[in-house]
XYZ file of C-alpha atoms in Angstrom:
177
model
C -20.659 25.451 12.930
C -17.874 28.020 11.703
C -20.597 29.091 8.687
C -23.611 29.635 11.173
C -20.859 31.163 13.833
C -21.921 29.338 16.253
C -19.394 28.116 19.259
C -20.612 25.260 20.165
C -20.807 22.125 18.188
C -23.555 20.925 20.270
C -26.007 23.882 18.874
C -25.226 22.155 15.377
C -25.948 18.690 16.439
C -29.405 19.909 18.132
C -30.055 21.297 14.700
C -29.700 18.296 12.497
C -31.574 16.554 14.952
C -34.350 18.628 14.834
C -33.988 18.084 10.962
C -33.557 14.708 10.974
C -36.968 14.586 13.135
C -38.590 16.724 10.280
C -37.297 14.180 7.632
C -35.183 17.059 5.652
C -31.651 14.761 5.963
C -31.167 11.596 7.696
C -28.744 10.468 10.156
C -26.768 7.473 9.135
C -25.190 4.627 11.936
C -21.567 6.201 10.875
C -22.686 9.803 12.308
C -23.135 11.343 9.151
C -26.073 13.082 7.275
C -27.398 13.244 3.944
C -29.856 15.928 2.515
C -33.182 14.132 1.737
C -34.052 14.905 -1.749
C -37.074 16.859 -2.075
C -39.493 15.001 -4.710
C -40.421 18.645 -6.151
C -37.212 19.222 -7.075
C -37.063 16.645 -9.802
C -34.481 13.814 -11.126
C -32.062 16.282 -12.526
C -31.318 17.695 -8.588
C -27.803 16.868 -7.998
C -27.089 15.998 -4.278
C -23.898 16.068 -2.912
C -21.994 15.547 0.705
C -18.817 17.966 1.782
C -15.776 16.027 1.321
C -12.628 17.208 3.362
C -9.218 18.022 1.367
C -6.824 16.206 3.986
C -3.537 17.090 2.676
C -0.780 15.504 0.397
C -0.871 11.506 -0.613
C 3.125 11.733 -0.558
C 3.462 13.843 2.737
C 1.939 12.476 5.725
C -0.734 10.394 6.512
C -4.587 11.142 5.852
C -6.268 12.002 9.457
C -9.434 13.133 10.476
C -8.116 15.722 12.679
C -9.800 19.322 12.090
C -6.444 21.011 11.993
C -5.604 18.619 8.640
C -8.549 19.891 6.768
C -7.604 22.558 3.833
C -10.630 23.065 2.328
C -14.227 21.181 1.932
C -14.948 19.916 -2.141
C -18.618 19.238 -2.838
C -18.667 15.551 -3.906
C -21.737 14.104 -5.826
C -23.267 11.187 -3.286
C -23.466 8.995 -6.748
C -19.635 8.972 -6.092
C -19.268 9.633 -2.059
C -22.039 7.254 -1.020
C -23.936 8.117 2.341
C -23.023 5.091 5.237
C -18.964 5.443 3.852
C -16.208 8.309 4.833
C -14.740 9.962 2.884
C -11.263 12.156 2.226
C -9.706 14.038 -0.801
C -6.089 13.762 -1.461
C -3.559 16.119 -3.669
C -1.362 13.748 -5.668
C 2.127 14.446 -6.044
C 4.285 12.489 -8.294
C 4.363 10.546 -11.155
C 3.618 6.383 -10.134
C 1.129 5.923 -10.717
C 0.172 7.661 -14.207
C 0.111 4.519 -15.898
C -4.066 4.314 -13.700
C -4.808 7.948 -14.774
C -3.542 9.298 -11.738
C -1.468 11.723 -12.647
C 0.149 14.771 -10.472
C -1.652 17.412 -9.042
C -4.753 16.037 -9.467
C -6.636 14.738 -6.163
C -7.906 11.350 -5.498
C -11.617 10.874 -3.779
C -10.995 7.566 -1.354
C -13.340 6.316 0.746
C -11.871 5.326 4.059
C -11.311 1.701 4.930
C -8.479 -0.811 6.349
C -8.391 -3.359 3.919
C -8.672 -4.218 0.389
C -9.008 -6.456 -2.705
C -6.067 -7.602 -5.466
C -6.011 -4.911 -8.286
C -7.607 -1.751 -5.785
C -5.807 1.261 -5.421
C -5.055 2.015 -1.859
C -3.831 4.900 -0.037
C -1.627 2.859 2.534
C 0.147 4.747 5.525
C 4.369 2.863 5.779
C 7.057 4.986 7.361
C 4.188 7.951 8.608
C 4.248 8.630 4.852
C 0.820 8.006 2.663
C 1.563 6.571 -1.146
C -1.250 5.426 -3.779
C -0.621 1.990 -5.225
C -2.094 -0.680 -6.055
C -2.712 -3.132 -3.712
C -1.792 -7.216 -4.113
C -1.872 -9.445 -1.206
C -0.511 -13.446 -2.317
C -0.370 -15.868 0.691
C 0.119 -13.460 3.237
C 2.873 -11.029 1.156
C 1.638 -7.425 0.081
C 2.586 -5.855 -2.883
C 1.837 -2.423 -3.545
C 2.167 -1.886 -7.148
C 3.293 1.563 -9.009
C 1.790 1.646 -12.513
C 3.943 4.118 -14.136
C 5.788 5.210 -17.414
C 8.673 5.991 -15.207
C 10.828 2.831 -14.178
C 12.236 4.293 -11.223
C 9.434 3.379 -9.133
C 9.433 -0.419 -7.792
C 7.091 -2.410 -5.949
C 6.826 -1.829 -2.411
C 7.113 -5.746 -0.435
C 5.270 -5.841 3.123
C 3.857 -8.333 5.128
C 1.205 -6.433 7.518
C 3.505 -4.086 9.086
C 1.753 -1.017 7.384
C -1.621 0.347 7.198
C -4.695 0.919 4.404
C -5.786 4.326 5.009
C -8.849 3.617 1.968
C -9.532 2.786 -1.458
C -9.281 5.093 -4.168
C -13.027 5.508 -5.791
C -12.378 8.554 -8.037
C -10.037 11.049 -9.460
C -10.197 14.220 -10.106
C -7.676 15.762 -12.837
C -6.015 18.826 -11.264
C -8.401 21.741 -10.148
C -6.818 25.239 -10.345
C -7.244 27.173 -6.814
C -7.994 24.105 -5.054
């Protein structure tokens, strides 16, 4: 909407309908679109889907909100599948380096509320998000650092927090971003 300067958000949704009728991206159940690749273009054509930059993992949590979003990142739909959501983290600290994610660099996670032993989560405790990894035995969470530093412990929780999503990819730090 801001690109085409238009003021309305409903003038962009009656144009990806019309495009969506003319089979140029399609409309998923979720709300969002995809391009539809263009046979002419060939195999090599890279697609990709705007992914929002939401913030900090260690300040605050990961919302949707418009007034959250830094910047938009170009994410390969190999990697952001179409039918998910998506959000782009900054990492800041050091626990979990031991995974390869390291500071500075940003973590792609696609947003869910639960998870599987052995994921890395983005969970929301204390209106502050961390990346761990997640480990649920007979109803006690533990969210895991894997770090070279031994200051940072397990976090114990029953289900008084929340899974913001699972982290699918990282990125190592990006200059300007």
């Amino acid at each position: 909407m801001n690109e085409l300067k238009y003021r309305s958000p409903r003038s962009i949704q009656g144009i990806l309908e019309q495009l969506t009728q003319k089979g140029v991206v399609k409309k998923y159940p979720d709300g969002s679109y995809q391009l539809v690749m263009n046979p002419d273009l060939g195999a090599n054509h890279a697609l990709t889907v705007n992914v929002p930059v939401v913030g900090t993992v260690a300040a605050g949590s990961p919302l949707w909100a418009e007034e959250n979003i830094e910047a938009f990142i170009p994410v390969s739909v190999s990697l952001a599948r179409p039918g998910s959501k998506y959000f782009l983290l900054h990492v800041r600290g050091d626990s979990m380096n031991r995974a390869g994610i390291n500071d500075g660099d940003l973590v792609l996670v696609r947003q869910q509320s639960t998870a599987d032993n052995g994921q890395k989560v983005v969970a929301l405790i204390d209106d502050e998000a961390t990346v761990k990894e997640y480990h649920n035995e007979r109803g006690v969470v533990v969210l895991k650092p894997k770090s070279t530093n031994e200051r940072h412990k397990p976090i114990i929780l029953s289900d008084d927090f929340q899974i913001q999503g699972v982290v699918v990819a990282t990125v190592p730090k990006l200059e300007g971003v």
